[in-house]
Amino acid sequence: MPQPITGVLFDLDGTLLDTAPDMALAANKVLANHGIPPLREHQIQANTSFGAKGLLEAGFDGIPDHLDFPQLRQAFLDYYQENICINTRFYQGIETLLLTLEQHNVPWGIMTNKPAFLTDLLLPFFPLLLKAKAIVCGDTLPLAKPHPEPLLYASELIAIPHHQCAYIGT
């Protein structure tokens, strides 16, 4: 017999928040430093969920052998860290959804692959997100999504059995 859903876990980027504009700004800064034109909208939408790697690979059409990807990624992270919330916004209806969960005492949390240092910088811009019963980042555990361990851990933190949690996101 199916178990009722009594808790909800959300992805952050692309689910609760539209972070694509600010991530694209960071990628475009790195690309511009190498004389590469900015990403086009379809490249941004198709690659933001793959983070720095996806955006930079799209812009460079693959990372050229003569460039060091860890250095490119660090440049992306440095710029993104300094400009974490210029154009990032809640998706339409998310605030209402979270407030409704709160009103009905449904525990909810965030499970993201975004590193903790960036998550910790971003969330204070959205105080409602700080009400999450759990915030599990990409570097909280040794394994990250798509491995199930972070989701199992997040369900423990919100005190809901994993088989009674819904996960919304990618």
mmCIF file of C-alpha atoms in Angstrom:
data_model
loop_
_atom_site.group_PDB
_atom_site.id
_atom_site.type_symbol
_atom_site.label_atom_id
_atom_site.label_comp_id
_atom_site.label_asym_id
_atom_site.label_seq_id
_atom_site.Cartn_x
_atom_site.Cartn_y
_atom_site.Cartn_z
ATOM 1 C CA MET A 1 0.000 0.000 0.000
ATOM 2 C CA PRO A 2 1.477 3.400 -0.973
ATOM 3 C CA GLN A 3 2.652 5.638 1.840
ATOM 4 C CA PRO A 4 1.347 9.222 2.024
ATOM 5 C CA ILE A 5 3.745 12.047 1.210
ATOM 6 C CA THR A 6 4.378 13.927 4.454
ATOM 7 C CA GLY A 7 7.526 15.899 3.593
ATOM 8 C CA VAL A 8 8.985 17.664 0.585
ATOM 9 C CA LEU A 9 12.569 18.190 -0.540
ATOM 10 C CA PHE A 10 13.373 20.714 -3.260
ATOM 11 C CA ASP A 11 16.283 21.323 -5.551
ATOM 12 C CA LEU A 12 17.454 24.939 -5.331
ATOM 13 C CA ASP A 13 18.722 26.054 -8.740
ATOM 14 C CA GLY A 14 16.100 25.762 -11.436
ATOM 15 C CA THR A 15 13.358 24.692 -9.013
ATOM 16 C CA LEU A 16 13.004 27.183 -6.164
ATOM 17 C CA LEU A 17 15.191 29.905 -7.649
ATOM 18 C CA ASP A 18 15.940 30.991 -11.171
ATOM 19 C CA THR A 19 19.707 31.393 -10.775
ATOM 20 C CA ALA A 20 20.428 31.052 -14.489
ATOM 21 C CA PRO A 21 20.874 34.802 -15.116
ATOM 22 C CA ASP A 22 23.588 35.174 -12.475
ATOM 23 C CA MET A 23 25.304 31.933 -13.398
ATOM 24 C CA ALA A 24 25.291 33.063 -17.026
ATOM 25 C CA LEU A 25 26.854 36.386 -16.014
ATOM 26 C CA ALA A 26 29.709 34.486 -14.363
ATOM 27 C CA ALA A 27 30.199 32.205 -17.347
ATOM 28 C CA ASN A 28 30.077 35.133 -19.771
ATOM 29 C CA LYS A 29 32.729 36.961 -17.730
ATOM 30 C CA VAL A 30 35.081 33.967 -18.063
ATOM 31 C CA LEU A 31 34.281 33.618 -21.758
ATOM 32 C CA ALA A 32 34.885 37.332 -22.385
ATOM 33 C CA ASN A 33 38.285 37.042 -20.703
ATOM 34 C CA HIS A 34 39.164 34.548 -23.440
ATOM 35 C CA GLY A 35 37.653 36.505 -26.336
ATOM 36 C CA ILE A 36 34.615 34.231 -26.630
ATOM 37 C CA PRO A 37 31.170 35.749 -27.308
ATOM 38 C CA PRO A 38 28.519 35.499 -24.586
ATOM 39 C CA LEU A 39 26.247 32.515 -24.260
ATOM 40 C CA ARG A 40 22.987 32.640 -26.158
ATOM 41 C CA GLU A 41 19.730 32.168 -24.273
ATOM 42 C CA HIS A 42 19.199 28.600 -25.493
ATOM 43 C CA GLN A 43 22.712 27.664 -24.299
ATOM 44 C CA ILE A 44 22.004 29.160 -20.880
ATOM 45 C CA GLN A 45 18.700 27.323 -20.491
ATOM 46 C CA ALA A 46 20.128 23.999 -21.698
ATOM 47 C CA ASN A 47 23.281 24.080 -19.555
ATOM 48 C CA THR A 48 22.664 25.940 -16.294
ATOM 49 C CA SER A 49 21.675 22.758 -14.473
ATOM 50 C CA PHE A 50 25.179 21.425 -15.240
ATOM 51 C CA GLY A 51 26.764 24.352 -13.383
ATOM 52 C CA ALA A 52 30.072 25.946 -14.332
ATOM 53 C CA LYS A 53 31.156 22.930 -16.346
ATOM 54 C CA GLY A 54 28.028 22.891 -18.498
ATOM 55 C CA LEU A 55 27.980 26.625 -19.131
ATOM 56 C CA LEU A 56 31.690 26.911 -19.888
ATOM 57 C CA GLU A 57 31.694 23.881 -22.162
ATOM 58 C CA ALA A 58 28.749 25.351 -24.060
ATOM 59 C CA GLY A 59 30.510 28.681 -24.452
ATOM 60 C CA PHE A 60 33.842 27.215 -25.513
ATOM 61 C CA ASP A 61 32.132 24.467 -27.547
ATOM 62 C CA GLY A 62 34.097 22.055 -25.374
ATOM 63 C CA ILE A 63 37.072 23.089 -23.246
ATOM 64 C CA PRO A 64 40.123 23.572 -25.490
ATOM 65 C CA ASP A 65 43.165 21.487 -24.546
ATOM 66 C CA HIS A 66 45.317 24.561 -24.001
ATOM 67 C CA LEU A 67 43.014 25.825 -21.218
ATOM 68 C CA ASP A 68 42.985 24.474 -17.666
ATOM 69 C CA PHE A 69 39.401 23.649 -16.671
ATOM 70 C CA PRO A 70 40.007 23.912 -12.890
ATOM 71 C CA GLN A 71 41.296 27.474 -13.418
ATOM 72 C CA LEU A 72 38.297 28.350 -15.603
ATOM 73 C CA ARG A 73 35.947 26.886 -13.007
ATOM 74 C CA GLN A 74 37.644 28.836 -10.221
ATOM 75 C CA ALA A 75 37.334 32.080 -12.207
ATOM 76 C CA PHE A 76 33.629 31.304 -12.695
ATOM 77 C CA LEU A 77 33.166 30.588 -8.970
ATOM 78 C CA ASP A 78 35.040 33.741 -7.938
ATOM 79 C CA TYR A 79 32.890 35.965 -10.139
ATOM 80 C CA TYR A 80 29.673 34.156 -9.181
ATOM 81 C CA GLN A 81 30.525 34.426 -5.476
ATOM 82 C CA GLU A 82 30.996 38.193 -5.803
ATOM 83 C CA ASN A 83 27.751 38.573 -7.805
ATOM 84 C CA ILE A 84 25.606 35.821 -6.283
ATOM 85 C CA CYS A 85 22.258 37.583 -6.389
ATOM 86 C CA ILE A 86 21.931 40.287 -9.001
ATOM 87 C CA ASN A 87 19.130 38.801 -11.103
ATOM 88 C CA THR A 88 18.252 35.612 -9.189
ATOM 89 C CA ARG A 89 14.562 35.391 -8.336
ATOM 90 C CA PHE A 90 11.997 32.962 -6.939
ATOM 91 C CA TYR A 91 10.080 31.170 -9.647
ATOM 92 C CA GLN A 92 6.463 32.269 -9.846
ATOM 93 C CA GLY A 93 4.323 30.605 -7.189
ATOM 94 C CA ILE A 94 7.203 29.209 -5.106
ATOM 95 C CA GLU A 95 6.773 31.635 -2.216
ATOM 96 C CA THR A 96 3.066 30.779 -2.017
ATOM 97 C CA LEU A 97 3.852 27.067 -2.151
ATOM 98 C CA LEU A 98 6.413 27.275 0.656
ATOM 99 C CA LEU A 99 4.126 29.412 2.815
ATOM 100 C CA THR A 100 1.327 26.888 2.280
ATOM 101 C CA LEU A 101 3.614 24.044 3.368
ATOM 102 C CA GLU A 102 4.542 26.094 6.437
ATOM 103 C CA GLN A 103 0.879 26.813 7.266
ATOM 104 C CA HIS A 104 0.050 23.104 7.050
ATOM 105 C CA ASN A 105 3.132 22.102 9.097
ATOM 106 C CA VAL A 106 4.562 20.042 6.247
ATOM 107 C CA PRO A 107 8.320 19.731 6.759
ATOM 108 C CA TRP A 108 10.375 20.735 3.756
ATOM 109 C CA GLY A 109 14.022 21.066 2.932
ATOM 110 C CA ILE A 110 16.518 21.921 0.228
ATOM 111 C CA MET A 111 18.807 19.379 -1.451
ATOM 112 C CA THR A 112 21.151 21.050 -3.931
ATOM 113 C CA ASN A 113 24.414 20.293 -5.684
ATOM 114 C CA LYS A 114 25.443 23.939 -5.197
ATOM 115 C CA PRO A 115 28.469 24.086 -2.869
ATOM 116 C CA ALA A 116 27.717 25.148 0.706
ATOM 117 C CA PHE A 117 29.773 28.352 0.543
ATOM 118 C CA LEU A 118 27.626 29.595 -2.364
ATOM 119 C CA THR A 119 24.353 28.341 -0.855
ATOM 120 C CA ASP A 120 25.202 30.103 2.406
ATOM 121 C CA LEU A 121 25.770 33.356 0.505
ATOM 122 C CA LEU A 122 22.602 33.080 -1.570
ATOM 123 C CA LEU A 123 19.923 32.007 0.909
ATOM 124 C CA PRO A 124 19.926 35.165 3.076
ATOM 125 C CA PHE A 125 18.635 37.075 0.028
ATOM 126 C CA PHE A 126 15.528 34.853 0.305
ATOM 127 C CA PRO A 127 14.659 34.686 4.037
ATOM 128 C CA LEU A 128 11.795 32.274 3.428
ATOM 129 C CA LEU A 129 14.325 29.664 2.276
ATOM 130 C CA LEU A 130 16.087 29.917 5.631
ATOM 131 C CA LYS A 131 12.975 28.289 7.155
ATOM 132 C CA ALA A 132 13.887 24.992 5.480
ATOM 133 C CA LYS A 133 14.136 22.163 8.018
ATOM 134 C CA ALA A 134 17.208 20.879 6.159
ATOM 135 C CA ILE A 135 19.710 22.315 3.724
ATOM 136 C CA VAL A 136 21.937 19.697 2.156
ATOM 137 C CA CYS A 137 24.526 20.978 -0.311
ATOM 138 C CA GLY A 138 26.610 19.286 -2.957
ATOM 139 C CA ASP A 139 29.563 19.085 -0.589
ATOM 140 C CA THR A 140 27.705 18.223 2.632
ATOM 141 C CA LEU A 141 28.410 14.525 2.096
ATOM 142 C CA PRO A 142 31.102 12.715 0.105
ATOM 143 C CA LEU A 143 28.487 11.836 -2.549
ATOM 144 C CA ALA A 144 26.253 14.297 -4.410
ATOM 145 C CA LYS A 145 23.185 13.964 -6.631
ATOM 146 C CA PRO A 146 22.278 11.893 -8.509
ATOM 147 C CA HIS A 147 23.446 9.483 -5.802
ATOM 148 C CA PRO A 148 20.528 8.900 -3.388
ATOM 149 C CA GLU A 149 22.584 9.394 -0.200
ATOM 150 C CA PRO A 150 22.035 13.192 0.044
ATOM 151 C CA LEU A 151 18.283 12.743 -0.373
ATOM 152 C CA LEU A 152 18.193 10.029 2.282
ATOM 153 C CA TYR A 153 20.193 12.272 4.602
ATOM 154 C CA ALA A 154 17.905 15.260 3.954
ATOM 155 C CA SER A 155 14.833 13.158 4.729
ATOM 156 C CA GLU A 156 16.439 12.197 8.062
ATOM 157 C CA LEU A 157 17.062 15.858 8.848
ATOM 158 C CA ILE A 158 13.421 16.773 8.272
ATOM 159 C CA ALA A 159 12.447 13.684 10.331
ATOM 160 C CA ILE A 160 10.348 12.112 7.581
ATOM 161 C CA PRO A 161 10.943 8.551 6.330
ATOM 162 C CA HIS A 162 12.460 8.692 2.847
ATOM 163 C CA HIS A 163 9.556 6.740 1.373
ATOM 164 C CA GLN A 164 7.229 9.518 2.544
ATOM 165 C CA CYS A 165 9.218 12.378 0.990
ATOM 166 C CA ALA A 166 8.653 13.887 -2.404
ATOM 167 C CA TYR A 167 11.669 15.315 -4.206
ATOM 168 C CA ILE A 168 10.972 18.129 -6.629
ATOM 169 C CA GLY A 169 13.782 19.064 -8.984
ATOM 170 C CA THR A 170 16.564 17.431 -10.914
#
